[in-house]
Coordinates of C-alpha atoms in Angstrom, one line a residue:
X1 CA 60.9 -177.3 -13.8
X2 CA 58.7 -176.7 -10.7
X3 CA 55.4 -174.8 -10.9
X4 CA 56.6 -172.2 -8.5
X5 CA 59.5 -171.5 -10.7
X6 CA 57.1 -171.1 -13.6
X7 CA 55.0 -168.6 -11.9
X8 CA 58.1 -166.7 -10.9
X9 CA 59.2 -166.5 -14.5
X10 CA 55.7 -165.3 -15.6
X11 CA 55.8 -162.6 -13.0
X12 CA 59.2 -161.5 -14.3
X13 CA 58.0 -161.5 -17.9
X14 CA 55.0 -159.4 -17.0
X15 CA 57.2 -156.9 -15.4
X16 CA 59.4 -156.7 -18.5
X17 CA 56.4 -156.3 -20.8
X18 CA 55.0 -153.6 -18.5
X19 CA 58.2 -151.6 -18.4
X20 CA 58.4 -151.8 -22.3
X21 CA 54.8 -150.7 -22.6
X22 CA 55.5 -147.8 -20.4
X23 CA 58.5 -146.7 -22.4
X24 CA 56.4 -147.0 -25.6
X25 CA 53.7 -144.9 -24.2
X26 CA 56.2 -142.2 -23.2
X27 CA 57.7 -142.2 -26.8
X28 CA 54.3 -141.9 -28.3
X29 CA 53.4 -139.1 -26.0
X30 CA 56.6 -137.3 -26.9
X31 CA 55.9 -137.7 -30.6
X32 CA 52.4 -136.4 -30.1
X33 CA 53.8 -133.3 -28.3
X34 CA 56.3 -132.7 -31.2
X35 CA 53.5 -133.1 -33.9
X36 CA 51.3 -130.7 -32.0
X37 CA 54.2 -128.2 -31.6
X38 CA 54.8 -128.5 -35.4
X39 CA 51.2 -127.6 -36.2
X40 CA 51.4 -124.8 -33.8
X41 CA 54.5 -123.3 -35.4
X42 CA 53.0 -123.7 -38.9
X43 CA 49.9 -121.9 -37.7
X44 CA 51.9 -119.1 -36.2
X45 CA 54.1 -118.7 -39.3
X46 CA 51.3 -119.0 -41.8
X47 CA 50.6 -115.6 -43.4
X48 CA 47.4 -114.0 -42.8
X49 CA 44.8 -114.6 -45.6
X50 CA 44.9 -111.8 -48.2
X51 CA 41.7 -110.1 -49.2
X52 CA 40.6 -111.5 -52.6
X53 CA 40.5 -108.9 -55.4
X54 CA 38.7 -109.5 -58.6
X55 CA 39.8 -108.0 -61.9
X56 CA 37.3 -107.7 -64.8
X57 CA 38.9 -108.9 -68.0
X58 CA 37.7 -107.4 -71.3
X59 CA 38.1 -109.9 -74.1
X60 CA 39.3 -108.5 -77.4
X61 CA 36.6 -107.7 -79.8
X62 CA 36.7 -109.1 -83.3
X63 CA 37.4 -106.3 -85.8
X64 CA 34.4 -105.4 -87.8
X65 CA 35.2 -105.7 -91.5
X66 CA 32.9 -105.0 -94.3
X67 CA 32.7 -108.1 -96.5
X68 CA 32.4 -107.3 -100.2
X69 CA 30.6 -109.5 -102.7
X70 CA 33.1 -111.4 -104.9
X71 CA 33.0 -110.2 -108.5
X72 CA 32.0 -112.4 -111.4
X73 CA 34.8 -112.5 -114.0
X74 CA 34.0 -115.3 -116.5
X75 CA 37.1 -116.4 -118.4
X76 CA 36.4 -118.4 -121.5
X77 CA 39.0 -120.6 -123.2
X78 CA 39.1 -119.6 -126.9
X79 CA 42.5 -121.0 -127.8
X80 CA 41.3 -123.5 -130.5
X81 CA 38.5 -121.2 -131.7
X82 CA 41.0 -118.5 -132.2
X83 CA 43.1 -120.7 -134.4
X84 CA 46.1 -121.0 -132.0
X85 CA 47.5 -124.5 -132.5
X86 CA 51.1 -124.0 -131.3
X87 CA 52.4 -126.5 -128.8
X88 CA 55.4 -126.1 -126.6
X89 CA 58.2 -128.6 -127.4
X90 CA 60.5 -129.4 -124.5
X91 CA 62.6 -132.3 -125.9
X92 CA 61.7 -134.8 -123.1
X93 CA 62.8 -138.3 -124.0
X94 CA 63.5 -139.8 -120.6
X95 CA 66.9 -138.4 -119.7
X96 CA 65.2 -135.7 -117.5
X97 CA 67.5 -132.8 -118.4
X98 CA 66.7 -129.7 -116.3
X99 CA 66.0 -127.2 -119.2
X100 CA 63.2 -129.5 -120.4
X101 CA 60.9 -128.5 -117.6
X102 CA 61.6 -124.8 -117.4
X103 CA 60.0 -123.3 -120.6
X104 CA 58.1 -121.6 -122.3
X105 CA 57.0 -118.0 -122.6
X106 CA 54.8 -115.5 -124.5
X107 CA 54.9 -111.8 -125.6
X108 CA 51.9 -109.7 -126.4
X109 CA 52.7 -106.8 -128.7
X110 CA 51.6 -105.2 -132.0
X111 CA 54.4 -106.3 -134.3
X112 CA 52.9 -105.0 -137.5
X113 CA 51.5 -101.7 -136.1
X114 CA 48.0 -102.4 -137.3
X115 CA 46.4 -101.4 -133.9
X116 CA 45.8 -104.7 -132.3
X117 CA 47.7 -107.1 -130.0
X118 CA 49.5 -110.0 -131.6
X119 CA 50.9 -113.1 -129.8
X120 CA 54.4 -114.5 -130.0
X121 CA 54.9 -117.9 -128.3
X122 CA 58.4 -119.0 -127.4
X123 CA 59.3 -122.7 -126.9
X124 CA 62.2 -125.1 -127.1
X125 CA 63.0 -127.9 -129.5
X126 CA 64.2 -131.5 -129.6
X127 CA 67.8 -131.9 -128.6
X128 CA 70.5 -132.3 -131.2
X129 CA 71.1 -135.8 -130.0
X130 CA 67.4 -136.7 -130.1
X131 CA 66.3 -140.1 -131.3
X132 CA 63.0 -138.6 -132.4
X133 CA 63.7 -135.2 -133.8
X134 CA 60.7 -132.8 -134.2
X135 CA 60.0 -132.0 -137.9
X136 CA 58.8 -128.5 -137.1
X137 CA 59.5 -127.6 -133.5
X138 CA 58.2 -124.0 -133.9
X139 CA 60.7 -122.6 -131.4
X140 CA 59.1 -119.2 -132.2
X141 CA 55.5 -118.9 -133.4
X142 CA 53.9 -115.5 -134.2
X143 CA 50.1 -115.2 -134.5
X144 CA 48.7 -112.0 -136.1
X145 CA 45.5 -110.7 -134.6
X146 CA 42.9 -110.7 -137.4
X147 CA 40.1 -109.4 -135.2
X148 CA 36.9 -111.1 -133.9
X149 CA 39.1 -113.6 -132.0
X150 CA 40.8 -115.0 -135.1
X151 CA 44.6 -115.3 -135.2
X152 CA 46.8 -116.3 -138.2
X153 CA 50.2 -118.0 -138.0
X154 CA 52.6 -115.5 -139.7
X155 CA 55.8 -116.9 -138.4
X156 CA 57.3 -117.6 -141.8
X157 CA 56.3 -114.4 -143.5
X158 CA 57.5 -112.4 -140.5
X159 CA 61.0 -114.0 -140.7
X160 CA 60.8 -115.9 -137.4
X161 CA 61.2 -119.5 -138.5
X162 CA 63.9 -120.9 -136.2
X163 CA 65.0 -124.1 -134.5
X164 CA 66.8 -123.5 -131.2
X165 CA 66.2 -124.2 -127.5
X166 CA 64.5 -120.9 -126.9
X167 CA 63.4 -119.7 -123.4
X168 CA 61.8 -116.3 -123.3
X169 CA 61.1 -113.1 -125.3
X170 CA 61.9 -109.4 -124.6
X171 CA 60.4 -106.8 -126.9
X172 CA 61.6 -103.2 -127.3
X173 CA 62.3 -100.6 -129.9
X174 CA 66.1 -100.5 -129.7
X175 CA 66.6 -97.9 -132.5
X176 CA 63.5 -95.7 -131.8
X177 CA 62.1 -96.2 -135.3
X178 CA 58.6 -97.1 -134.1
X179 CA 58.9 -100.9 -134.9
X180 CA 59.3 -103.2 -131.9
X181 CA 62.5 -105.4 -132.0
X182 CA 62.9 -108.8 -130.5
X183 CA 65.4 -110.5 -128.2
X184 CA 65.0 -114.2 -127.3
X185 CA 67.0 -115.9 -124.5
X186 CA 68.0 -119.6 -125.0
X187 CA 70.0 -122.6 -123.8
X188 CA 73.1 -121.8 -125.9
X189 CA 73.4 -118.7 -128.0
X190 CA 70.6 -116.1 -127.7
X191 CA 68.9 -114.5 -130.7
X192 CA 68.2 -110.8 -131.7
X193 CA 65.9 -109.7 -134.5
X194 CA 65.5 -106.2 -135.8
X195 CA 61.9 -105.4 -137.0
X196 CA 62.0 -103.8 -140.4
X197 CA 58.4 -102.7 -140.9
X198 CA 56.9 -106.0 -139.9
X199 CA 59.6 -108.3 -141.2
X200 CA 62.1 -109.5 -138.6
X201 CA 65.8 -109.8 -139.6
X202 CA 68.2 -111.7 -137.4
X203 CA 71.2 -109.6 -136.4
X204 CA 72.5 -111.6 -133.4
X205 CA 76.2 -111.6 -134.3
X206 CA 76.4 -108.0 -135.4
X207 CA 74.5 -106.8 -132.3
X208 CA 76.8 -108.4 -129.7
X209 CA 73.8 -110.0 -127.9
X210 CA 74.4 -113.7 -128.5
X211 CA 76.0 -114.3 -125.1
X212 CA 78.2 -117.4 -124.5
X213 CA 77.4 -120.5 -126.5
X214 CA 77.6 -122.6 -123.3
X215 CA 75.3 -120.3 -121.3
X216 CA 71.7 -120.9 -120.2
X217 CA 69.9 -117.5 -120.4
X218 CA 66.3 -117.1 -119.0
X219 CA 64.5 -113.8 -118.2
X220 CA 65.5 -110.6 -119.9
X221 CA 64.3 -107.0 -119.9
X222 CA 64.7 -103.8 -121.9
X223 CA 65.3 -100.6 -119.9
X224 CA 67.2 -97.4 -120.2
X225 CA 69.6 -97.5 -117.2
X226 CA 71.5 -94.3 -118.1
X227 CA 68.5 -92.3 -119.4
X228 CA 70.3 -91.5 -122.7
X229 CA 67.1 -92.3 -124.7
X230 CA 68.3 -95.8 -125.9
X231 CA 67.1 -99.1 -124.5
X232 CA 69.7 -101.2 -122.8
X233 CA 69.3 -105.0 -122.1
X234 CA 69.6 -107.1 -118.9
X235 CA 69.8 -110.9 -119.4
X236 CA 69.5 -113.4 -116.5
X237 CA 71.7 -116.4 -116.6
X238 CA 70.5 -119.4 -114.6
X239 CA 73.1 -122.1 -113.8
X240 CA 76.2 -123.6 -115.4
X241 CA 74.7 -126.6 -117.3
X242 CA 75.5 -129.3 -119.7
X243 CA 74.0 -132.6 -120.6
X244 CA 77.0 -134.5 -119.3
X245 CA 77.0 -132.7 -116.0
X246 CA 73.2 -133.2 -115.5
X247 CA 73.4 -136.9 -116.2
X248 CA 76.5 -137.4 -114.0
X249 CA 74.7 -136.0 -110.9
X250 CA 72.3 -138.9 -110.8
X251 CA 69.2 -137.3 -109.4
X252 CA 66.6 -139.7 -108.2
X253 CA 63.1 -139.9 -106.6
X254 CA 62.4 -142.8 -104.3
X255 CA 60.1 -145.3 -106.1
X256 CA 60.3 -143.3 -109.3
X257 CA 63.9 -143.4 -110.5
X258 CA 65.7 -140.7 -112.5
X259 CA 64.5 -137.2 -111.6
X260 CA 65.1 -133.6 -112.6
X261 CA 68.0 -132.0 -110.9
X262 CA 67.9 -129.6 -108.0
X263 CA 69.4 -126.2 -108.8
X264 CA 71.2 -126.3 -105.4
X265 CA 73.7 -128.8 -106.9
X266 CA 74.5 -126.7 -110.0
X267 CA 76.9 -123.8 -109.9
X268 CA 75.4 -120.3 -110.2
X269 CA 76.1 -118.0 -113.1
X270 CA 76.6 -114.3 -113.9
X271 CA 73.8 -112.3 -115.5
X272 CA 74.7 -109.7 -118.1
X273 CA 74.0 -106.0 -118.8
X274 CA 74.4 -104.7 -122.3
X275 CA 74.7 -101.0 -123.1
X276 CA 73.0 -99.7 -126.3
X277 CA 75.8 -98.0 -128.3
X278 CA 73.4 -97.0 -131.1
X279 CA 73.1 -98.4 -134.6
X280 CA 72.0 -101.8 -133.4
X281 CA 75.3 -102.4 -131.5
X282 CA 75.6 -103.4 -127.8
X283 CA 78.5 -103.6 -125.4
X284 CA 78.7 -105.9 -122.4
X285 CA 79.2 -103.6 -119.3
X286 CA 78.2 -106.2 -116.7
X287 CA 81.4 -106.2 -114.6
X288 CA 82.1 -102.5 -114.8
X289 CA 78.5 -101.6 -113.8
X290 CA 78.5 -103.9 -110.7
X291 CA 76.2 -106.7 -112.0
X292 CA 78.6 -109.5 -111.2
X293 CA 78.0 -110.9 -107.7
X294 CA 80.4 -113.3 -106.2
X295 CA 80.4 -115.4 -103.0
X296 CA 82.8 -113.7 -100.7
X297 CA 84.3 -117.0 -99.4
X298 CA 84.5 -119.0 -102.6
X299 CA 84.5 -116.4 -105.4
X300 CA 81.8 -118.4 -107.1
X301 CA 78.9 -116.6 -108.8
X302 CA 75.9 -116.3 -106.5
X303 CA 73.1 -115.7 -108.9
X304 CA 70.7 -118.3 -110.4
X305 CA 68.4 -115.8 -112.2
X306 CA 65.1 -116.8 -113.7
X307 CA 63.2 -113.5 -114.0
X308 CA 64.0 -109.8 -113.9
X309 CA 62.0 -106.6 -113.8
X310 CA 63.0 -103.0 -114.1
X311 CA 61.5 -100.7 -111.4
X312 CA 62.4 -97.5 -109.8
X313 CA 62.4 -98.8 -106.2
X314 CA 63.4 -95.6 -104.6
X315 CA 61.6 -93.4 -107.0
X316 CA 64.6 -91.2 -107.8
X317 CA 64.1 -91.3 -111.6
X318 CA 66.7 -94.1 -112.3
X319 CA 65.6 -97.6 -113.1
X320 CA 66.6 -100.3 -110.7
X321 CA 66.5 -104.1 -111.2
X322 CA 64.9 -106.8 -109.1
X323 CA 66.1 -110.4 -110.0
X324 CA 64.3 -113.6 -108.9
X325 CA 67.0 -116.1 -108.1
X326 CA 66.2 -119.8 -107.7
X327 CA 67.3 -121.3 -104.2
X328 CA 69.7 -118.4 -103.5
X329 CA 69.0 -114.8 -102.4
X330 CA 67.1 -112.5 -104.7
X331 CA 69.0 -109.4 -106.0
X332 CA 68.0 -105.8 -106.0
X333 CA 70.4 -103.8 -108.1
X334 CA 70.0 -100.1 -107.1
X335 CA 70.9 -97.7 -109.9
X336 CA 73.4 -95.1 -108.8
X337 CA 72.4 -92.4 -111.3
X338 CA 73.4 -94.4 -114.3
X339 CA 77.1 -94.7 -113.2
X340 CA 77.0 -98.1 -111.4
X341 CA 74.6 -100.6 -109.7
X342 CA 74.9 -101.7 -106.1
X343 CA 73.3 -105.0 -105.1
X344 CA 71.3 -104.3 -101.9
X345 CA 68.8 -107.1 -101.8
X346 CA 69.6 -108.1 -98.2
X347 CA 69.5 -104.6 -96.7
X348 CA 66.4 -103.7 -98.7
X349 CA 64.6 -106.8 -97.4
X350 CA 63.9 -108.7 -100.7
X351 CA 66.7 -111.3 -100.6
X352 CA 65.0 -113.9 -98.4
X353 CA 61.6 -114.9 -97.1
X354 CA 60.2 -113.8 -93.7
X355 CA 62.1 -116.6 -92.0
X356 CA 65.4 -115.6 -93.5
X357 CA 65.5 -118.4 -96.1
X358 CA 66.2 -118.3 -99.8
X359 CA 63.3 -119.5 -101.9
X360 CA 62.9 -121.3 -105.3
X361 CA 62.0 -118.0 -106.9
X362 CA 60.5 -118.1 -110.4
X363 CA 58.3 -115.3 -111.8
X364 CA 58.0 -111.7 -110.7
X365 CA 55.8 -108.6 -111.0
X366 CA 55.6 -105.3 -109.3
X367 CA 52.7 -102.9 -108.6
X368 CA 51.4 -100.0 -106.5
X369 CA 49.0 -102.5 -104.9
X370 CA 47.1 -100.2 -102.6
X371 CA 46.9 -97.1 -104.8
X372 CA 49.4 -95.2 -102.7
X373 CA 53.1 -95.0 -102.7
X374 CA 53.5 -98.5 -101.3
X375 CA 55.3 -100.6 -103.9
X376 CA 54.7 -104.3 -104.0
X377 CA 57.0 -107.0 -105.5
X378 CA 55.4 -110.4 -105.9
X379 CA 57.5 -113.5 -106.6
X380 CA 56.3 -117.0 -107.3
X381 CA 58.1 -119.7 -105.4
X382 CA 58.6 -123.5 -105.5
X383 CA 56.0 -126.0 -104.2
X384 CA 55.5 -125.9 -100.4
X385 CA 56.9 -122.4 -100.3
X386 CA 54.4 -119.6 -100.2
X387 CA 54.7 -116.8 -102.8
X388 CA 56.5 -113.7 -101.6
X389 CA 54.9 -110.3 -101.5
X390 CA 57.5 -107.7 -100.5
X391 CA 56.0 -104.3 -99.8
X392 CA 57.3 -100.9 -98.8
X393 CA 55.7 -98.6 -96.3
X394 CA 54.8 -95.6 -98.3
X395 CA 57.7 -94.3 -100.4
X396 CA 60.4 -95.7 -98.1
X397 CA 62.7 -97.9 -100.2
X398 CA 62.8 -100.9 -97.8
X399 CA 60.6 -104.0 -98.0
X400 CA 58.9 -106.5 -95.7
X401 CA 57.3 -109.8 -96.8
X402 CA 53.5 -109.3 -96.3
X403 CA 52.3 -112.4 -98.1
X404 CA 51.0 -113.9 -94.9
X405 CA 49.0 -110.9 -93.7
X406 CA 47.5 -110.2 -97.1
X407 CA 46.1 -113.7 -97.4
X408 CA 48.3 -114.6 -100.5
X409 CA 50.8 -116.7 -98.6
X410 CA 48.6 -119.6 -97.2
X411 CA 46.7 -120.0 -100.4
X412 CA 49.8 -120.1 -102.6
X413 CA 51.9 -122.5 -100.4
X414 CA 51.1 -125.8 -102.1
X415 CA 51.5 -124.7 -105.7
X416 CA 54.7 -124.4 -107.7
X417 CA 54.2 -120.9 -109.2
X418 CA 56.0 -119.7 -112.3
X419 CA 54.2 -116.9 -114.1
X420 CA 52.4 -114.2 -112.2
X421 CA 50.9 -110.8 -113.2
X422 CA 49.2 -107.9 -111.4
X423 CA 46.2 -106.9 -113.5
X424 CA 42.8 -105.2 -112.7
X425 CA 40.6 -108.0 -114.0
X426 CA 37.3 -106.6 -112.9
X427 CA 38.2 -102.9 -113.5
X428 CA 37.3 -101.9 -110.0
X429 CA 40.5 -99.8 -109.6
X430 CA 42.5 -102.3 -107.6
X431 CA 45.1 -104.6 -109.2
X432 CA 44.4 -108.3 -108.8
X433 CA 47.0 -111.1 -109.2
X434 CA 46.9 -114.2 -111.4
X435 CA 49.3 -117.1 -111.2
X436 CA 50.4 -119.9 -113.6
X437 CA 51.2 -123.1 -111.7
X438 CA 52.7 -126.5 -112.5
X439 CA 55.3 -128.9 -111.1
X440 CA 58.5 -130.1 -112.6
X441 CA 58.1 -133.9 -112.0
X442 CA 55.4 -135.8 -113.9
X443 CA 55.2 -138.4 -111.2
X444 CA 55.5 -136.1 -108.2
X445 CA 52.2 -137.4 -106.7
X446 CA 53.8 -140.8 -106.1
X447 CA 56.2 -139.3 -103.5
X448 CA 54.2 -136.3 -102.4
X449 CA 50.5 -136.9 -102.1
X450 CA 49.7 -133.2 -101.8
X451 CA 51.4 -132.4 -105.1
X452 CA 50.3 -132.7 -108.8
X453 CA 52.2 -132.3 -112.0
X454 CA 49.4 -130.3 -113.7
X455 CA 48.0 -127.6 -111.3
X456 CA 45.1 -125.1 -111.7
X457 CA 46.0 -121.5 -112.3
X458 CA 45.0 -119.1 -109.4
X459 CA 43.1 -115.8 -109.6
X460 CA 43.4 -113.6 -106.5
X461 CA 40.9 -110.8 -106.3
X462 CA 42.2 -107.7 -104.6
X463 CA 39.5 -106.9 -102.0
X464 CA 41.3 -103.9 -100.6
X465 CA 43.5 -103.3 -97.6
X466 CA 40.4 -102.7 -95.4
X467 CA 39.0 -106.2 -95.8
X468 CA 39.6 -109.3 -93.6
X469 CA 41.7 -110.7 -96.4
X470 CA 43.3 -108.4 -98.9
X471 CA 43.7 -111.2 -101.5
X472 CA 40.7 -113.5 -102.0
X473 CA 41.1 -116.7 -104.1
X474 CA 38.3 -116.8 -106.8
X475 CA 36.7 -120.1 -107.6
X476 CA 34.6 -121.6 -110.4
X477 CA 31.6 -119.6 -109.5
X478 CA 33.6 -116.4 -110.1
X479 CA 35.9 -117.2 -113.1
X480 CA 34.4 -120.3 -114.6
X481 CA 35.7 -123.8 -115.1
X482 CA 37.8 -123.0 -118.2
X483 CA 40.1 -120.9 -116.2
X484 CA 40.8 -123.4 -113.5
X485 CA 41.6 -126.5 -115.6
X486 CA 45.0 -127.9 -114.4
X487 CA 48.0 -127.4 -116.6
X488 CA 51.8 -127.5 -116.4
X489 CA 51.9 -123.7 -116.3
X490 CA 54.9 -121.6 -117.0
X491 CA 54.8 -118.2 -118.7
X492 CA 51.8 -115.8 -118.2
X493 CA 50.9 -112.5 -119.7
X494 CA 47.8 -110.3 -120.4
X495 CA 46.5 -108.0 -123.1
X496 CA 43.2 -106.5 -124.4
X497 CA 43.0 -108.9 -127.4
X498 CA 39.5 -107.8 -128.5
X499 CA 39.7 -104.1 -127.6
X500 CA 36.8 -104.1 -125.2
X501 CA 38.6 -102.4 -122.4
X502 CA 39.3 -105.4 -120.1
X503 CA 42.3 -107.7 -119.9
X504 CA 42.4 -111.1 -121.4
X505 CA 45.0 -113.7 -120.2
X506 CA 47.5 -116.0 -121.9
X507 CA 49.0 -118.9 -120.1
X508 CA 51.8 -121.1 -121.5
X509 CA 52.1 -124.9 -120.7
X510 CA 55.3 -126.8 -120.7
X511 CA 55.0 -129.5 -123.3
X512 CA 51.4 -128.7 -124.2
X513 CA 49.0 -126.2 -125.6
X514 CA 48.7 -122.6 -124.3
X515 CA 45.5 -121.2 -122.9
X516 CA 44.0 -118.0 -124.2
X517 CA 41.3 -116.8 -121.9
X518 CA 38.8 -114.1 -122.9
X519 CA 37.7 -111.8 -120.1
X520 CA 33.9 -111.6 -120.3
X521 CA 33.3 -109.5 -117.2
X522 CA 30.2 -107.3 -117.5
X523 CA 30.3 -105.4 -114.2
X524 CA 29.7 -102.0 -115.7
X525 CA 32.9 -100.5 -114.5
X526 CA 34.6 -97.7 -116.4
X527 CA 38.2 -97.9 -117.7
X528 CA 41.0 -96.1 -119.3
X529 CA 43.8 -97.4 -121.6
X530 CA 47.0 -95.4 -122.3
X531 CA 49.7 -96.0 -124.9
X532 CA 52.8 -94.0 -124.3
X533 CA 55.4 -92.7 -126.8
X534 CA 58.6 -91.1 -125.6
X535 CA 59.9 -87.9 -127.2
X536 CA 63.4 -87.0 -128.3
X537 CA 64.9 -87.2 -124.7
X538 CA 63.3 -90.5 -123.8
X539 CA 63.3 -94.0 -125.3
X540 CA 60.4 -94.3 -127.8
X541 CA 58.7 -97.1 -125.8
X542 CA 58.8 -94.8 -122.7
X543 CA 59.9 -97.7 -120.6
X544 CA 60.6 -96.2 -117.1
X545 CA 57.7 -93.7 -117.2
X546 CA 55.5 -93.4 -114.2
X547 CA 51.8 -92.7 -114.8
X548 CA 49.3 -91.5 -112.2
X549 CA 45.5 -91.4 -112.9
X550 CA 43.4 -89.3 -110.5
X551 CA 39.6 -89.6 -110.1
X552 CA 37.4 -88.1 -107.4
X553 CA 37.6 -91.5 -105.6
X554 CA 41.2 -92.7 -106.1
X555 CA 44.7 -92.2 -107.3
X556 CA 46.2 -95.1 -109.3
X557 CA 49.9 -95.4 -110.3
X558 CA 51.6 -97.7 -112.8
X559 CA 55.2 -98.1 -113.8
X560 CA 55.6 -98.6 -117.5
X561 CA 58.0 -101.4 -118.0
X562 CA 59.1 -104.2 -120.4
X563 CA 58.9 -107.8 -119.3
X564 CA 57.2 -109.2 -116.2
X565 CA 56.0 -112.5 -114.9
X566 CA 58.1 -115.5 -116.1
X567 CA 59.7 -115.6 -119.6
X568 CA 56.9 -113.3 -120.7
X569 CA 55.9 -109.8 -121.7
X570 CA 52.4 -108.3 -121.5
X571 CA 51.1 -105.7 -123.8
X572 CA 52.7 -102.2 -123.5
X573 CA 49.4 -100.4 -123.1
X574 CA 48.5 -99.4 -119.5
X575 CA 44.9 -100.3 -118.4
X576 CA 43.3 -98.5 -115.4
X577 CA 40.1 -99.8 -114.0
X578 CA 38.0 -96.8 -112.8
X579 CA 35.1 -98.6 -111.0
X580 CA 32.1 -96.3 -110.7
X581 CA 34.1 -93.1 -111.4
X582 CA 32.3 -91.0 -114.0
X583 CA 35.3 -88.8 -115.0
X584 CA 39.1 -88.5 -114.6
X585 CA 40.4 -85.4 -112.9
X586 CA 43.8 -85.6 -114.7
X587 CA 46.5 -88.0 -115.9
X588 CA 50.1 -87.2 -114.8
X589 CA 53.1 -88.7 -116.6
X590 CA 56.7 -88.5 -115.5
X591 CA 58.7 -89.4 -118.6
X592 CA 62.1 -91.3 -118.5
X593 CA 63.7 -88.0 -119.3
X594 CA 62.5 -86.6 -116.0
X595 CA 60.0 -84.3 -117.7
X596 CA 56.5 -84.3 -116.2
X597 CA 53.2 -83.5 -117.9
X598 CA 49.5 -83.5 -117.0
X599 CA 46.6 -84.3 -119.4
X600 CA 42.8 -84.3 -119.6
X601 CA 41.4 -87.5 -121.0
X602 CA 38.0 -89.2 -121.5
X603 CA 37.0 -92.5 -119.8
X604 CA 36.2 -95.8 -121.6
X605 CA 38.7 -95.0 -124.3
X606 CA 42.3 -95.7 -125.3
X607 CA 44.5 -92.7 -125.8
X608 CA 48.0 -92.2 -127.2
X609 CA 50.1 -89.8 -125.2
X610 CA 53.3 -88.5 -126.9
X611 CA 55.9 -86.8 -124.8
X612 CA 55.8 -83.1 -125.5
X613 CA 52.9 -83.3 -128.0
X614 CA 49.8 -84.2 -126.0
X615 CA 47.0 -86.7 -126.2
X616 CA 45.2 -88.2 -129.2
X617 CA 42.8 -91.2 -129.7

C-alpha cells in the first residue's frame, strides 16, 4: 500500500477515535449530572436533625437486707453409744427389685407411758425366694428409752417380733384407752397391733386393715375425718408390683447393666381410707368417700402414693389430706364436712411443680413457716428436681411453689430427698427444715458424675422472710461433721430424746445403720413443750388440733398431726422455740371437736393440756 494511503487511513482513524472520545465525555458528564442531582435530592429530603435529649437513668438499688449470724447447732451421732444396733434389711441380692431401695422408716413415741420417747425402727426382710435368708431380719425393732442416752431392745417382750417386708409405721390410739396402737404398711399384707398396756397384740385380720395381699402400701396416717372422736386411717398404695413384672421390664443403665425400675412404667394404684367403726374394727370407705382417682381417658388409677399428711388446708375444722405421688400429680383431698372428699390438687396449686410438671415426690411435711396464716407444704423430690415448697398467701386455700424464691430450690436440686421435717432446731421461734437424702442406684456415679448413692443430709436454717435467703444451708461449722456424713437416707423423724427442751433427730438408712443425732445447741433460747389429750368429744391423741402460742414478739402456730416425712412419725409432743421471749402471753387450742380454749403456761417446761380440764406439768 502507498504511503499516502497510509496517512489517509491514520487521519480517518484519528477522527473515529476523536468522535468516540467525545461521546464518552458526554456520557460521563451526564452521569456526573445525575449523581449530583441524586445527592441534591437526598439533601433536600433528609429530615432536619433532631435536637438531642438526654435521659438520666437511675439504676436499681440493691435491697438492703440485714444478715444474721448463722446459729451453731452441734449434732452428735450417738447411735452406737445409745445401744442402737438395728440395721435395715432390704433383701438386695442382685435382682434389683424396686421395693428393695424404698425403705425404711421410724416412729418416735412413748409406747410404755413411762414419760420418755422410745424408738421403733421399721425395715424389710429377705425375700421368700432368697438364696441367703436373714436369720433375724428384725422387720420391726423397738428400743425403750432407759434415760441418759441408753436404749434397750424390747422387741420380743413387747410382742413385735415379726418377719415381713415392712415399709412404714403409723401410731395412734384407736380405742382412746391411752395406749398408742400401731399400724405397719408393707409389700403384701399390712399389720395392725393393739397396745395392751405396753404389750402389742396383732389383730390384723379382725381389724380389717390387712389390705390386699398383692398390694404395696407405703405411707399411712391416723386422723379423724368425720370428727366423731375415733381415729380413721388413710393408707397410700404405690404401684402394681410383682417380682415377675419387675424382672420382665428389663431396666438397664448404660455401662452398668440391670437397674431399678422407673415408676413411670408401673401402673398406679388406689390408696385406701378406713373408717373406725369402734371396737377395733375398720371399714373400707375409699370409693364412697371419693378417694379413688381414675384417669379420665383410660380408667386406670392415677395415684402412686408414697407419703401422706393430714392437714386442715382451708382451716374449716375438717382434716384434709395431701398425698405425695411419685412421677404423677400430687393429690389434695379436701374434706367436705366429713361426708366426702374432693381431689383438688390441680386447682389448689399442689399437683405439679412451677413448670407444670409432675415430680418424683417422696416425703412430705407441713408448717406455718412464717408464723402467720401462710401454710407451707414441703415435698422432697427425685434427683435433679428441686424440692417443692407450696405456700398459701395468708389463709387463702390456694398454693404456689416458692421453693426458688425462698432459697430451698437451688440447694436441693441435686439431691434425691426422701424424709423431710420442719423443726425449730435452734429454738429461735422459726421452724427449720432437715432432709434425708440418698439415691436408688449404688453405681449411679458411673452414669451421672454429679450423683452419689450415699448423700449427706441437709439442714436448712430458717433465717426469716426478711432475709436475702429465707432458707440457709448449714455446714460443718454450724452442725458438725457427724450430721453431714453421707448415707443412703430414707425415713426421718425428731423427738426430744433426753428431755432437755430441744429436738434430736433420727435418720434411717436403706440397707444400713440409722443415725441418732443429739442436739447440743446452747444458744440460751427459751422453749415450750406441749402434750395434748383430747376429751370426750375428740380423739384422745387430739390429732387435728391447732395450737397457737403468743408471746410479746411472735405468734406461732402448729397443727397436731400423726405421720410426717417419709415412712416415719415424729413424737406427738409439740415444741415451740421462744427465742429471747421471757414469758408467754397465752396458749390457744382449737380441739378436733371444734371447742377452743386458752391457757396460761410457764416457759422452759413441758405441760400436759387436757381438753376441758386445763394444764398440768
